[in-house]
Structures are given as structure tokens and as C-alpha cells.
Amino acid sequence: MPVTFKTPVEIEKMRTAGRLAAEVLEMIEPHVVPGVTTDELDRRCHQYIVEHQQAVPAPLNYHGFPKSICTSINHVICHGIPNEKRLKEGDVVNVDITVIKDGFHGDTSMMFQVGNTSIKAQRLMATAYECLRLGIALVRPGARLGDIGWAIAQHAEARHYSVVREYCGHGIGRVFHEDPQVLHYGQPGTGYVLQAGMTFTIEPMINAGKRHVRLLPDGWTVVTKDHSLSAQWEHTVLVTAEGHEVLTARGNEDFKLPVEEFRYQAS
Ligand code: MF3
Ligand code: CO
Ligand code: CO
């Protein structure tokens, strides 16, 4: 899949898809509570996307994925499949939403806390969010993907966390996963040079323990090999002449704040 540069008309469609994906996360938030099943969350999101947004949930049947969203709980890194199990107090869960509207994709995910969670889990989630914010802050024409990956990894590793290497961010547009690959580690001054009109995701997966992954026999669910907690946040970003625009920003996120100044809010 080549890198694609979006025209002004295509950028407007990416804005719409991104906004819809963000709105699904805002809609589902009050439903992520102890006792709810991830199947129920999946059904709600599916119905909202199809009926209210008149859009398409991209994961459903994507390479055979059986559901409309991904729900990744605790030591699950990504691509968790919604099922009949109930969320319990203290769980942390990533909900990953991708919608297709008018032919274009918007892809975003965030962590939710189920009731009260441990300080350990909260610190991990906060750091993963900071990693995403640091990466986004570097996006501008002329920046290199190695700069972004390096910034993310050094922030996580300074806190003695590890960065998952087997899965990465990606170009996105008419195609769900296109070039470039956006690694969450790397060397400054290396890698693809960003240009205005590119759209891609940044979606760091940060583990409390070691970085190694294991794929479960269902062929989708990716877990930490050492069963340590993992956290992930994802946005779809547009490279603009001036810097960047976060296409999947939620209403309560302020990307104008300098990265050093913002504080992660628990909910
Ligand atoms: N939304 C995921 C991503 O961020 C991809 C999910 S693919 C699926 O790239 F098939 F697992 F849904
Ligand atoms: Co993605
Ligand atoms: Co995603």
C-alpha cells in the first residue's frame, strides 16, 4: 500500500470520519461500568455507527474479525474480541473504534477505567496517553517518523515501561491500513519524512512489564507474554502546512496545551 496524499476534498471526508469515530467513544463512555459485557458495548457501538451515523464499522469482517469494535482488557495489548464476559471493578479496557464514512476511515482508541482502578494501572494509562501526545506534538512537514518513535519510546522507557514492537500506527484513508508504518520506537533523524496531506495513526501500546507479545489461539487477541498490564491510546492525525490536526479529537481534549503542561484526567 503506497503513501497517499489527501486532496482538500478527501481531507474534509477524513475530518468527518474522524469526528464520527471520536463520537462513538464519547457515546460509549458512560456504559463502560462493572457488570457490562464487552458484547453489549460492541452491540451499542455497532448500532450507533450503523443507524445513527449511517457509517460502517470497519473491523467487522476485516480479515475475518468477528465484531465491530476491539475491546482489550488489562494484559490484552490489542485486538481483543468482544464476548460475554462481564467487566469487573478494577479492570482497565481499551476500546478501539474505526468507522468508514463516505469511503474514508477514522480510527481512534482510548482507555477506560471500570470503577476504581489501581494507582499502577492509572500511571500506566497516563504514560501511554502522554506517549501519544508527545508523538502528535512532533507531527509537522519535514519531521521524520523516527523522531516520533524515539520520543514515544524514551518517555515510556524512562518510566521503566516497555513499547510493543510487533504492532504499529499506520497510514489511513480509503484504506484502513496503508503506508507508512508508524513505529512507536526508532532513531531521531531517520525514517519517512512527513509531508502535508498525509493522514496516519499514532497508537502506542505500552506494557508495565516486558515488551514481548503472544497471540492467542483465536488468531486475534494479542496479550503480554508476561501477563503484565498494557495500555494504548490512538488518534488519527493529518499533517497540515503548519503542523498537524487531530482528526479524532474528543471534546474534552485540548491539543493546544503544550505537552509538558497538560495533565491526564482520570475520566
Ligand atoms: N483499529 C485497529 C488499529 O488501530 C485495527 C483493528 S483490526 C481488527 O489499527 F480487525 F482487529 F479489528
Ligand atoms: Co489504527
Ligand atoms: Co484502532
XYZ file of C-alpha atoms and ligand atoms in Angstrom:
281
model
C 0.000 0.000 0.000
C 1.597 3.297 -1.055
C 1.611 6.512 0.988
C -1.317 8.632 -0.174
C -1.626 12.417 -0.022
C -5.157 13.605 0.519
C -6.760 16.351 -1.559
C -8.777 19.099 0.174
C -11.988 17.234 -0.630
C -10.569 13.995 0.789
C -9.329 15.821 3.902
C -12.847 17.048 4.558
C -14.070 13.431 4.366
C -11.298 12.312 6.727
C -12.417 15.042 9.166
C -15.935 13.678 9.097
C -14.835 10.055 9.583
C -12.513 11.083 12.404
C -15.193 13.070 14.179
C -17.636 10.161 13.958
C -15.085 7.720 15.414
C -14.435 10.127 18.310
C -18.163 10.473 18.920
C -18.527 6.703 19.291
C -16.008 6.751 22.162
C -17.876 9.657 23.779
C -21.155 7.789 23.392
C -19.869 4.524 24.911
C -18.037 6.022 27.886
C -20.946 6.017 30.384
C -21.650 2.375 29.525
C -18.190 1.102 30.469
C -19.106 0.083 34.020
C -18.750 -3.001 36.241
C -21.042 -5.829 35.092
C -21.392 -4.841 31.441
C -20.217 -7.388 28.867
C -17.940 -6.342 26.035
C -20.548 -7.854 23.685
C -23.028 -5.277 24.985
C -20.508 -2.492 24.277
C -19.978 -3.939 20.796
C -23.724 -4.060 20.105
C -24.228 -0.472 21.259
C -21.353 0.819 19.141
C -22.468 -1.195 16.120
C -25.997 0.162 16.346
C -24.817 3.752 16.880
C -22.431 3.613 13.914
C -24.854 1.921 11.529
C -28.135 3.598 12.485
C -27.253 6.974 13.998
C -24.101 7.771 11.994
C -25.059 5.853 8.855
C -21.481 4.695 8.698
C -19.730 1.324 8.623
C -17.797 -0.302 11.499
C -14.514 -1.117 9.756
C -13.373 -4.024 11.982
C -16.439 -6.184 11.248
C -15.272 -8.914 8.841
C -11.916 -7.157 8.367
C -9.666 -10.127 7.548
C -12.336 -12.163 9.312
C -12.557 -10.152 12.555
C -15.949 -11.136 14.013
C -17.062 -7.927 15.798
C -17.486 -4.190 15.190
C -15.048 -2.915 17.834
C -11.961 -4.169 19.678
C -12.036 -4.407 23.477
C -8.684 -5.122 25.118
C -8.786 -5.708 28.869
C -5.844 -5.491 31.331
C -3.000 -7.659 29.944
C -4.587 -7.719 26.475
C -2.498 -5.397 24.292
C -4.818 -5.028 21.297
C -7.414 -6.664 19.020
C -9.414 -8.162 21.905
C -12.689 -9.664 20.659
C -15.865 -8.604 22.495
C -17.511 -11.528 24.309
C -19.998 -12.490 27.030
C -17.593 -11.895 29.933
C -18.505 -9.072 32.290
C -16.184 -6.184 33.085
C -15.319 -6.079 36.759
C -14.321 -3.320 39.154
C -10.638 -2.504 38.739
C -10.350 -3.557 35.082
C -8.851 -1.201 32.538
C -10.081 -1.611 28.981
C -9.105 -0.146 25.637
C -11.990 0.394 23.236
C -10.815 0.800 19.629
C -13.245 2.276 17.112
C -12.812 2.530 13.361
C -15.618 3.875 11.190
C -15.882 4.258 7.433
C -17.917 7.228 6.216
C -18.193 8.220 2.566
C -15.298 5.859 1.759
C -12.826 7.178 4.358
C -11.654 5.744 7.686
C -11.382 7.321 11.138
C -9.508 5.229 13.738
C -9.219 6.021 17.451
C -8.988 4.260 20.786
C -8.826 5.107 24.464
C -8.528 3.505 27.866
C -11.476 3.313 30.257
C -11.356 2.571 33.967
C -14.004 0.183 35.279
C -14.914 1.569 38.701
C -11.913 2.187 40.911
C -8.579 1.058 39.494
C -5.099 0.663 40.954
C -2.602 3.526 41.025
C -0.330 1.246 38.975
C -2.903 0.959 36.209
C -3.612 4.699 36.312
C 0.086 5.546 35.974
C 0.455 3.202 33.015
C -2.578 4.661 31.261
C -1.393 8.207 31.899
C 2.036 7.444 30.498
C 0.580 5.795 27.390
C -1.561 8.904 26.809
C 1.473 11.147 27.270
C 3.341 9.000 24.717
C 0.555 9.599 22.198
C 0.541 13.344 22.953
C 4.310 13.588 22.607
C 4.160 11.846 19.246
C 1.349 14.075 17.979
C 3.195 17.222 19.086
C 6.076 16.362 16.726
C 3.900 15.974 13.618
C 4.661 18.641 11.000
C 6.036 18.732 7.444
C 9.717 17.789 7.455
C 9.560 15.793 10.692
C 10.652 12.178 10.408
C 8.841 9.125 11.716
C 11.989 8.086 13.607
C 11.715 11.317 15.646
C 8.192 10.377 16.709
C 9.016 6.764 17.538
C 12.072 7.779 19.523
C 10.158 10.354 21.599
C 7.461 7.825 22.443
C 9.882 5.076 23.467
C 12.133 7.302 25.544
C 9.129 8.609 27.504
C 7.856 5.090 28.232
C 11.258 3.626 28.997
C 12.174 6.498 31.339
C 9.285 5.215 33.457
C 10.548 1.626 33.192
C 7.740 0.607 30.868
C 8.244 -1.114 27.513
C 6.957 -0.432 23.998
C 5.312 -3.115 21.867
C 7.167 -3.524 18.565
C 5.063 -6.026 16.627
C 2.135 -3.627 16.085
C 2.285 -0.025 14.985
C 0.405 3.006 13.711
C -0.375 3.286 10.011
C -1.340 5.479 7.126
C -5.115 5.622 6.734
C -7.604 6.939 4.203
C -9.730 4.991 1.752
C -7.704 2.037 3.031
C -7.798 1.028 6.731
C -4.065 0.203 6.967
C -1.799 1.776 4.369
C 1.809 3.007 4.347
C 3.668 4.379 6.131
C 4.103 2.128 9.158
C 4.322 4.347 12.222
C 6.616 2.584 14.689
C 6.474 3.629 18.330
C 10.256 3.361 18.673
C 13.136 4.475 16.446
C 16.067 6.800 15.954
C 15.801 10.593 15.568
C 16.606 11.887 12.087
C 15.668 8.603 10.430
C 12.612 7.256 8.678
C 9.945 8.648 6.408
C 9.806 12.456 6.030
C 6.291 13.796 6.685
C 4.528 15.980 4.134
C 1.306 17.987 4.302
C -1.733 15.980 3.231
C -0.664 12.729 4.874
C -3.052 11.100 7.343
C -1.909 8.388 9.734
C -2.496 6.992 13.179
C -0.268 7.047 16.234
C -1.291 4.305 18.680
C 1.419 3.387 21.182
C 0.973 0.154 23.148
C 2.857 0.442 26.446
C 3.450 -2.520 28.785
C 4.079 -2.355 32.519
C 6.418 -5.352 32.145
C 8.376 -6.677 29.191
C 7.545 -5.770 25.594
C 7.034 -9.321 24.301
C 3.667 -10.363 22.917
C 1.739 -13.600 22.475
C -1.079 -14.184 20.010
C -3.934 -16.232 21.475
C -5.301 -19.250 19.558
C -8.321 -17.189 18.416
C -5.877 -15.629 15.948
C -6.630 -12.041 17.060
C -6.158 -11.361 20.758
C -2.644 -10.085 21.487
C -1.525 -10.346 25.134
C 1.645 -9.553 27.045
C 3.787 -12.676 27.283
C 4.498 -11.945 30.965
C 0.823 -11.106 31.658
C 1.730 -7.560 32.714
C -0.785 -4.752 32.168
C -0.818 -2.955 28.824
C -2.328 0.392 27.805
C -2.981 2.038 24.433
C -4.426 5.273 23.074
C -4.867 6.097 19.391
C -5.622 9.123 17.251
C -5.834 9.739 13.512
C -3.716 12.774 12.594
C -3.485 14.996 9.487
C -0.204 16.671 8.551
C -1.000 20.337 7.766
C 1.255 23.077 6.379
C 1.517 24.498 9.905
C 1.860 21.216 11.807
C -0.995 18.852 12.475
C -4.699 18.447 13.078
C -6.035 15.642 15.290
C -8.964 14.311 13.273
C -10.310 12.109 16.097
C -10.051 14.635 18.957
C -12.760 14.338 21.600
C -14.493 17.405 23.036
C -12.593 17.270 26.324
C -9.124 17.007 24.754
C -7.093 20.183 24.357
C -4.248 19.767 21.893
C -3.255 23.428 22.157
C -1.794 22.865 25.620
C 1.955 22.323 25.467
C 2.711 18.674 26.102
C 4.643 19.472 29.283
C 1.667 21.311 30.744
C -1.324 19.100 30.164
C -2.469 16.770 32.887
C -4.089 13.438 32.218
C -7.630 13.413 33.529
C -8.804 10.188 35.092
C -12.054 10.107 33.100
N -8.317 -0.452 14.963
C -7.123 -1.254 14.918
C -6.000 -0.322 14.581
O -5.827 0.622 15.296
C -7.215 -2.381 13.955
C -8.229 -3.374 14.305
S -8.275 -4.571 13.084
C -9.392 -5.657 13.675
O -5.313 -0.384 13.608
F -9.643 -6.465 12.717
F -8.878 -6.242 14.751
F -10.453 -5.016 14.040
Co -5.063 2.050 13.926
Co -7.622 1.432 16.023
